[in-house]
Amino acid sequence: HLPHLAPTYASIASLLIVGGEEALSVVDRGALYAFLLRQRDGETGGFRMHEDGELDMRGAYCAIASASMCQILTPQLTEGLVEYVKSCQTWEGGIAGEPGLEAHGGYSYCGLAALSIIGKAQELELVRLIDWLVHRQMGLEGGFCGRTNKLVDSCYSFWQGAAFPLVKEALRIKKIQREGKAVGEAETETVGEFLCSQLETVLLERDLF
């Protein structure tokens, strides 16, 4: 089989879970870095899943997460990534697999998580993303669907649900940057206070407050 970013990511994550840094020592990081560079598309900043394979948001997440876990994440790998992910955020607010396609729960998580890893998720249009995410939860079942007008699927409890902590952190960083503080400065606000402050931010951005 061809080397592929999905099993690469899964293998590295498994090693990290079962054995930490000691287990990761079996990874040839030089060869891994060279593979990641080959999958990077210089024109878009995205990543192909394998040699001459599909170029979509899964590749971006798998590549960036793998590099981060192995501590080989460099500016050379991340060049153009922010612009690539932003180009896939749709008019709905979610993120598509490729520019011009429909917003999708799995791809939204992948794009958001990839930018979260490099500390750039706050550059997305977060208000629109939140709006899209919360409207994917269906009132009857309580679960989430992956796309507009689609059925609930249990897998999206992760893809959509796991996006909310990442969005919260991106909003926190955005707020700190707007106030001219250092990212990482201790904050003591409760969850309720945080949500109220973010609601105020949304209303201000929409000129409704």
PDB file of C-alpha atoms in Angstrom:
ATOM      1  CA  HIS A   1       0.000   0.000   0.000  1.00  0.00           C
ATOM      2  CA  LEU A   2       0.989   3.627  -0.471  1.00  0.00           C
ATOM      3  CA  PRO A   3       1.893   5.597   2.655  1.00  0.00           C
ATOM      4  CA  HIS A   4      -1.220   7.541   3.647  1.00  0.00           C
ATOM      5  CA  LEU A   5      -1.807  10.430   6.052  1.00  0.00           C
ATOM      6  CA  ALA A   6      -4.809   8.871   7.819  1.00  0.00           C
ATOM      7  CA  PRO A   7      -3.052   5.717   9.093  1.00  0.00           C
ATOM      8  CA  THR A   8       0.069   7.806   9.722  1.00  0.00           C
ATOM      9  CA  TYR A   9      -1.934  10.020  12.085  1.00  0.00           C
ATOM     10  CA  ALA A  10      -3.697   7.050  13.703  1.00  0.00           C
ATOM     11  CA  SER A  11      -0.418   5.185  14.244  1.00  0.00           C
ATOM     12  CA  ILE A  12       1.348   8.145  15.836  1.00  0.00           C
ATOM     13  CA  ALA A  13      -1.627   8.920  18.079  1.00  0.00           C
ATOM     14  CA  SER A  14      -1.777   5.260  19.164  1.00  0.00           C
ATOM     15  CA  LEU A  15       1.933   5.232  20.005  1.00  0.00           C
ATOM     16  CA  LEU A  16       1.562   8.411  22.029  1.00  0.00           C
ATOM     17  CA  ILE A  17      -1.411   7.012  23.942  1.00  0.00           C
ATOM     18  CA  VAL A  18       0.179   3.687  24.851  1.00  0.00           C
ATOM     19  CA  GLY A  19       3.779   4.731  25.447  1.00  0.00           C
ATOM     20  CA  GLY A  20       4.323   8.460  25.254  1.00  0.00           C
ATOM     21  CA  GLU A  21       7.659   9.813  24.091  1.00  0.00           C
ATOM     22  CA  GLU A  22       9.388   6.447  24.578  1.00  0.00           C
ATOM     23  CA  ALA A  23       7.001   4.760  22.148  1.00  0.00           C
ATOM     24  CA  LEU A  24       7.327   7.635  19.667  1.00  0.00           C
ATOM     25  CA  SER A  25      11.068   7.010  19.535  1.00  0.00           C
ATOM     26  CA  VAL A  26      10.379   4.210  17.024  1.00  0.00           C
ATOM     27  CA  VAL A  27       9.209   6.817  14.486  1.00  0.00           C
ATOM     28  CA  ASP A  28      11.780   7.865  11.889  1.00  0.00           C
ATOM     29  CA  ARG A  29      11.044  11.573  12.196  1.00  0.00           C
ATOM     30  CA  GLY A  30      13.287  12.568   9.320  1.00  0.00           C
ATOM     31  CA  ALA A  31      11.467  10.219   6.950  1.00  0.00           C
ATOM     32  CA  LEU A  32       8.120  11.318   8.361  1.00  0.00           C
ATOM     33  CA  TYR A  33       8.955  14.992   7.825  1.00  0.00           C
ATOM     34  CA  ALA A  34      10.009  14.314   4.248  1.00  0.00           C
ATOM     35  CA  PHE A  35       6.739  12.445   3.637  1.00  0.00           C
ATOM     36  CA  LEU A  36       4.684  15.319   5.066  1.00  0.00           C
ATOM     37  CA  LEU A  37       6.502  17.808   2.869  1.00  0.00           C
ATOM     38  CA  ARG A  38       5.793  15.691  -0.205  1.00  0.00           C
ATOM     39  CA  GLN A  39       2.092  15.680   0.608  1.00  0.00           C
ATOM     40  CA  ARG A  40       1.968  19.452   1.069  1.00  0.00           C
ATOM     41  CA  ASP A  41       0.498  21.283  -1.907  1.00  0.00           C
ATOM     42  CA  GLY A  42       2.568  24.384  -2.488  1.00  0.00           C
ATOM     43  CA  GLU A  43      -0.145  26.116  -4.474  1.00  0.00           C
ATOM     44  CA  THR A  44      -2.902  25.906  -1.857  1.00  0.00           C
ATOM     45  CA  GLY A  45      -1.133  25.231   1.452  1.00  0.00           C
ATOM     46  CA  GLY A  46      -3.215  22.072   1.948  1.00  0.00           C
ATOM     47  CA  PHE A  47      -2.114  18.424   2.069  1.00  0.00           C
ATOM     48  CA  ARG A  48      -2.845  15.386  -0.078  1.00  0.00           C
ATOM     49  CA  MET A  49      -3.772  12.186   1.711  1.00  0.00           C
ATOM     50  CA  HIS A  50      -1.194  10.222  -0.291  1.00  0.00           C
ATOM     51  CA  GLU A  51       1.010  10.602  -3.368  1.00  0.00           C
ATOM     52  CA  ASP A  52      -1.188  12.018  -6.174  1.00  0.00           C
ATOM     53  CA  GLY A  53      -4.198  11.511  -3.899  1.00  0.00           C
ATOM     54  CA  GLU A  54      -7.115  13.660  -2.844  1.00  0.00           C
ATOM     55  CA  LEU A  55      -6.421  17.146  -1.493  1.00  0.00           C
ATOM     56  CA  ASP A  56      -8.865  17.987   1.283  1.00  0.00           C
ATOM     57  CA  MET A  57      -9.222  19.102   4.881  1.00  0.00           C
ATOM     58  CA  ARG A  58      -8.508  15.645   6.305  1.00  0.00           C
ATOM     59  CA  GLY A  59      -4.996  15.891   4.958  1.00  0.00           C
ATOM     60  CA  ALA A  60      -4.406  19.239   6.646  1.00  0.00           C
ATOM     61  CA  TYR A  61      -5.431  17.924  10.051  1.00  0.00           C
ATOM     62  CA  CYS A  62      -3.667  14.560   9.796  1.00  0.00           C
ATOM     63  CA  ALA A  63      -0.426  16.184   8.640  1.00  0.00           C
ATOM     64  CA  ILE A  64      -0.377  19.004  11.182  1.00  0.00           C
ATOM     65  CA  ALA A  65      -1.438  16.782  14.090  1.00  0.00           C
ATOM     66  CA  SER A  66       1.177  14.155  13.185  1.00  0.00           C
ATOM     67  CA  ALA A  67       3.922  16.771  12.946  1.00  0.00           C
ATOM     68  CA  SER A  68       2.863  18.335  16.230  1.00  0.00           C
ATOM     69  CA  MET A  69       2.825  15.026  18.113  1.00  0.00           C
ATOM     70  CA  CYS A  70       6.299  14.219  16.808  1.00  0.00           C
ATOM     71  CA  GLN A  71       7.554  17.754  17.490  1.00  0.00           C
ATOM     72  CA  ILE A  72       8.561  18.368  13.873  1.00  0.00           C
ATOM     73  CA  LEU A  73       6.082  21.152  13.125  1.00  0.00           C
ATOM     74  CA  THR A  74       7.836  23.925  11.195  1.00  0.00           C
ATOM     75  CA  PRO A  75       6.898  27.123   9.313  1.00  0.00           C
ATOM     76  CA  GLN A  76       7.710  25.236   6.114  1.00  0.00           C
ATOM     77  CA  LEU A  77       4.867  22.797   6.825  1.00  0.00           C
ATOM     78  CA  THR A  78       2.356  25.419   7.914  1.00  0.00           C
ATOM     79  CA  GLU A  79       2.993  27.982   5.170  1.00  0.00           C
ATOM     80  CA  GLY A  80      -0.307  28.863   3.498  1.00  0.00           C
ATOM     81  CA  LEU A  81      -2.362  26.659   5.837  1.00  0.00           C
ATOM     82  CA  VAL A  82      -4.393  29.491   7.362  1.00  0.00           C
ATOM     83  CA  GLU A  83      -5.375  30.798   3.932  1.00  0.00           C
ATOM     84  CA  TYR A  84      -6.243  27.289   2.758  1.00  0.00           C
ATOM     85  CA  VAL A  85      -8.587  26.588   5.672  1.00  0.00           C
ATOM     86  CA  LYS A  86     -10.179  30.036   5.431  1.00  0.00           C
ATOM     87  CA  SER A  87     -10.822  29.451   1.720  1.00  0.00           C
ATOM     88  CA  CYS A  88     -12.873  26.373   2.693  1.00  0.00           C
ATOM     89  CA  GLN A  89     -15.115  28.169   5.203  1.00  0.00           C
ATOM     90  CA  THR A  90     -18.447  28.475   3.440  1.00  0.00           C
ATOM     91  CA  TRP A  91     -21.188  31.087   3.470  1.00  0.00           C
ATOM     92  CA  GLU A  92     -22.989  28.902   6.032  1.00  0.00           C
ATOM     93  CA  GLY A  93     -20.104  29.224   8.473  1.00  0.00           C
ATOM     94  CA  GLY A  94     -18.900  25.617   8.533  1.00  0.00           C
ATOM     95  CA  ILE A  95     -15.823  24.325   6.743  1.00  0.00           C
ATOM     96  CA  ALA A  96     -15.883  22.228   3.584  1.00  0.00           C
ATOM     97  CA  GLY A  97     -13.466  19.551   2.451  1.00  0.00           C
ATOM     98  CA  GLU A  98     -12.380  21.711  -0.475  1.00  0.00           C
ATOM     99  CA  PRO A  99     -13.055  25.304  -1.560  1.00  0.00           C
ATOM    100  CA  GLY A 100     -16.532  25.714  -3.027  1.00  0.00           C
ATOM    101  CA  LEU A 101     -18.047  22.574  -1.514  1.00  0.00           C
ATOM    102  CA  GLU A 102     -20.667  22.142   1.220  1.00  0.00           C
ATOM    103  CA  ALA A 103     -19.841  22.705   4.896  1.00  0.00           C
ATOM    104  CA  HIS A 104     -19.417  19.375   6.700  1.00  0.00           C
ATOM    105  CA  GLY A 105     -18.996  18.390  10.345  1.00  0.00           C
ATOM    106  CA  GLY A 106     -15.925  16.222   9.919  1.00  0.00           C
ATOM    107  CA  TYR A 107     -14.125  18.718   7.714  1.00  0.00           C
ATOM    108  CA  SER A 108     -15.103  21.576  10.037  1.00  0.00           C
ATOM    109  CA  TYR A 109     -13.441  19.829  12.952  1.00  0.00           C
ATOM    110  CA  CYS A 110     -10.354  19.009  10.898  1.00  0.00           C
ATOM    111  CA  GLY A 111      -9.888  22.568   9.668  1.00  0.00           C
ATOM    112  CA  LEU A 112     -10.571  24.117  13.049  1.00  0.00           C
ATOM    113  CA  ALA A 113      -8.312  21.644  14.864  1.00  0.00           C
ATOM    114  CA  ALA A 114      -5.456  22.119  12.390  1.00  0.00           C
ATOM    115  CA  LEU A 115      -5.526  25.879  12.942  1.00  0.00           C
ATOM    116  CA  SER A 116      -5.912  25.394  16.704  1.00  0.00           C
ATOM    117  CA  ILE A 117      -2.705  23.372  16.769  1.00  0.00           C
ATOM    118  CA  ILE A 118      -0.748  26.221  15.177  1.00  0.00           C
ATOM    119  CA  GLY A 119      -2.538  28.876  17.258  1.00  0.00           C
ATOM    120  CA  LYS A 120      -4.416  30.485  14.377  1.00  0.00           C
ATOM    121  CA  ALA A 121      -8.042  29.341  14.786  1.00  0.00           C
ATOM    122  CA  GLN A 122      -9.030  32.871  15.809  1.00  0.00           C
ATOM    123  CA  GLU A 123      -8.501  33.929  12.178  1.00  0.00           C
ATOM    124  CA  LEU A 124     -11.627  32.049  11.102  1.00  0.00           C
ATOM    125  CA  GLU A 125     -15.024  33.753  11.057  1.00  0.00           C
ATOM    126  CA  LEU A 126     -15.928  32.354  14.447  1.00  0.00           C
ATOM    127  CA  VAL A 127     -19.393  33.891  14.820  1.00  0.00           C
ATOM    128  CA  ARG A 128     -20.552  32.239  11.611  1.00  0.00           C
ATOM    129  CA  LEU A 129     -18.908  28.965  12.615  1.00  0.00           C
ATOM    130  CA  ILE A 130     -20.697  28.954  15.986  1.00  0.00           C
ATOM    131  CA  ASP A 131     -24.002  29.688  14.288  1.00  0.00           C
ATOM    132  CA  TRP A 132     -23.510  26.763  11.916  1.00  0.00           C
ATOM    133  CA  LEU A 133     -22.404  24.381  14.674  1.00  0.00           C
ATOM    134  CA  VAL A 134     -25.306  25.027  17.029  1.00  0.00           C
ATOM    135  CA  HIS A 135     -27.825  24.596  14.210  1.00  0.00           C
ATOM    136  CA  ARG A 136     -26.498  21.109  13.489  1.00  0.00           C
ATOM    137  CA  GLN A 137     -28.047  19.826  16.736  1.00  0.00           C
ATOM    138  CA  MET A 138     -31.498  18.448  16.033  1.00  0.00           C
ATOM    139  CA  GLY A 139     -34.343  19.142  18.453  1.00  0.00           C
ATOM    140  CA  LEU A 140     -36.080  15.755  18.330  1.00  0.00           C
ATOM    141  CA  GLU A 141     -33.127  13.392  18.802  1.00  0.00           C
ATOM    142  CA  GLY A 142     -30.755  15.804  20.545  1.00  0.00           C
ATOM    143  CA  GLY A 143     -27.891  14.553  18.391  1.00  0.00           C
ATOM    144  CA  PHE A 144     -25.991  16.290  15.628  1.00  0.00           C
ATOM    145  CA  CYS A 145     -26.130  16.027  11.868  1.00  0.00           C
ATOM    146  CA  GLY A 146     -23.100  16.595   9.668  1.00  0.00           C
ATOM    147  CA  ARG A 147     -24.602  18.868   7.034  1.00  0.00           C
ATOM    148  CA  THR A 148     -27.633  21.091   6.564  1.00  0.00           C
ATOM    149  CA  ASN A 149     -30.869  19.108   6.100  1.00  0.00           C
ATOM    150  CA  LYS A 150     -29.200  15.757   6.825  1.00  0.00           C
ATOM    151  CA  LEU A 151     -30.085  13.089   9.379  1.00  0.00           C
ATOM    152  CA  VAL A 152     -28.571  12.794  12.840  1.00  0.00           C
ATOM    153  CA  ASP A 153     -25.539  10.511  13.041  1.00  0.00           C
ATOM    154  CA  SER A 154     -23.804   9.564  16.290  1.00  0.00           C
ATOM    155  CA  CYS A 155     -20.332  10.237  14.837  1.00  0.00           C
ATOM    156  CA  TYR A 156     -21.168  13.937  14.678  1.00  0.00           C
ATOM    157  CA  SER A 157     -21.546  14.061  18.443  1.00  0.00           C
ATOM    158  CA  PHE A 158     -17.757  14.041  18.287  1.00  0.00           C
ATOM    159  CA  TRP A 159     -17.074  16.036  15.113  1.00  0.00           C
ATOM    160  CA  GLN A 160     -19.472  18.839  16.042  1.00  0.00           C
ATOM    161  CA  GLY A 161     -19.248  18.508  19.811  1.00  0.00           C
ATOM    162  CA  ALA A 162     -15.453  18.525  19.905  1.00  0.00           C
ATOM    163  CA  ALA A 163     -15.395  21.765  17.934  1.00  0.00           C
ATOM    164  CA  PHE A 164     -16.916  23.804  20.763  1.00  0.00           C
ATOM    165  CA  PRO A 165     -13.914  23.707  23.158  1.00  0.00           C
ATOM    166  CA  LEU A 166     -11.667  24.683  20.247  1.00  0.00           C
ATOM    167  CA  VAL A 167     -13.934  27.585  19.326  1.00  0.00           C
ATOM    168  CA  LYS A 168     -14.009  28.666  22.976  1.00  0.00           C
ATOM    169  CA  GLU A 169     -10.212  28.788  23.094  1.00  0.00           C
ATOM    170  CA  ALA A 170     -10.041  30.650  19.774  1.00  0.00           C
ATOM    171  CA  LEU A 171     -12.498  33.242  21.098  1.00  0.00           C
ATOM    172  CA  ARG A 172     -10.462  33.563  24.287  1.00  0.00           C
ATOM    173  CA  ILE A 173      -7.294  34.213  22.296  1.00  0.00           C
ATOM    174  CA  LYS A 174      -9.110  36.670  20.037  1.00  0.00           C
ATOM    175  CA  LYS A 175     -10.429  38.564  23.072  1.00  0.00           C
ATOM    176  CA  ILE A 176      -6.979  38.704  24.677  1.00  0.00           C
ATOM    177  CA  GLN A 177      -5.392  39.938  21.483  1.00  0.00           C
ATOM    178  CA  ARG A 178      -8.079  42.584  21.076  1.00  0.00           C
ATOM    179  CA  GLU A 179      -7.376  43.807  24.619  1.00  0.00           C
ATOM    180  CA  GLY A 180      -3.631  43.814  24.026  1.00  0.00           C
ATOM    181  CA  LYS A 181      -2.877  41.176  26.650  1.00  0.00           C
ATOM    182  CA  ALA A 182      -0.436  38.286  26.414  1.00  0.00           C
ATOM    183  CA  VAL A 183      -1.928  34.953  25.339  1.00  0.00           C
ATOM    184  CA  GLY A 184      -1.681  32.603  28.312  1.00  0.00           C
ATOM    185  CA  GLU A 185      -2.385  35.294  30.883  1.00  0.00           C
ATOM    186  CA  ALA A 186      -4.390  33.779  33.705  1.00  0.00           C
ATOM    187  CA  GLU A 187      -8.131  34.317  33.622  1.00  0.00           C
ATOM    188  CA  THR A 188     -10.591  33.408  36.340  1.00  0.00           C
ATOM    189  CA  GLU A 189     -13.986  33.915  34.719  1.00  0.00           C
ATOM    190  CA  THR A 190     -16.574  31.166  35.123  1.00  0.00           C
ATOM    191  CA  VAL A 191     -18.120  29.339  32.181  1.00  0.00           C
ATOM    192  CA  GLY A 192     -21.263  31.437  32.563  1.00  0.00           C
ATOM    193  CA  GLU A 193     -19.259  34.670  32.558  1.00  0.00           C
ATOM    194  CA  PHE A 194     -17.357  33.471  29.511  1.00  0.00           C
ATOM    195  CA  LEU A 195     -20.543  32.660  27.588  1.00  0.00           C
ATOM    196  CA  CYS A 196     -22.082  36.016  28.488  1.00  0.00           C
ATOM    197  CA  SER A 197     -18.980  37.856  27.303  1.00  0.00           C
ATOM    198  CA  GLN A 198     -19.002  35.929  24.038  1.00  0.00           C
ATOM    199  CA  LEU A 199     -22.698  36.646  23.497  1.00  0.00           C
ATOM    200  CA  GLU A 200     -21.895  40.327  23.918  1.00  0.00           C
ATOM    201  CA  THR A 201     -19.094  39.957  21.366  1.00  0.00           C
ATOM    202  CA  VAL A 202     -21.464  38.320  18.860  1.00  0.00           C
ATOM    203  CA  LEU A 203     -24.045  41.064  19.321  1.00  0.00           C
ATOM    204  CA  LEU A 204     -21.425  43.774  18.924  1.00  0.00           C
ATOM    205  CA  GLU A 205     -20.058  42.202  15.752  1.00  0.00           C
ATOM    206  CA  ARG A 206     -23.593  42.073  14.345  1.00  0.00           C
ATOM    207  CA  ASP A 207     -24.401  45.635  15.473  1.00  0.00           C
ATOM    208  CA  LEU A 208     -27.230  44.290  17.625  1.00  0.00           C
ATOM    209  CA  PHE A 209     -25.976  45.530  21.004  1.00  0.00           C
TER     210      PHE A 209
END
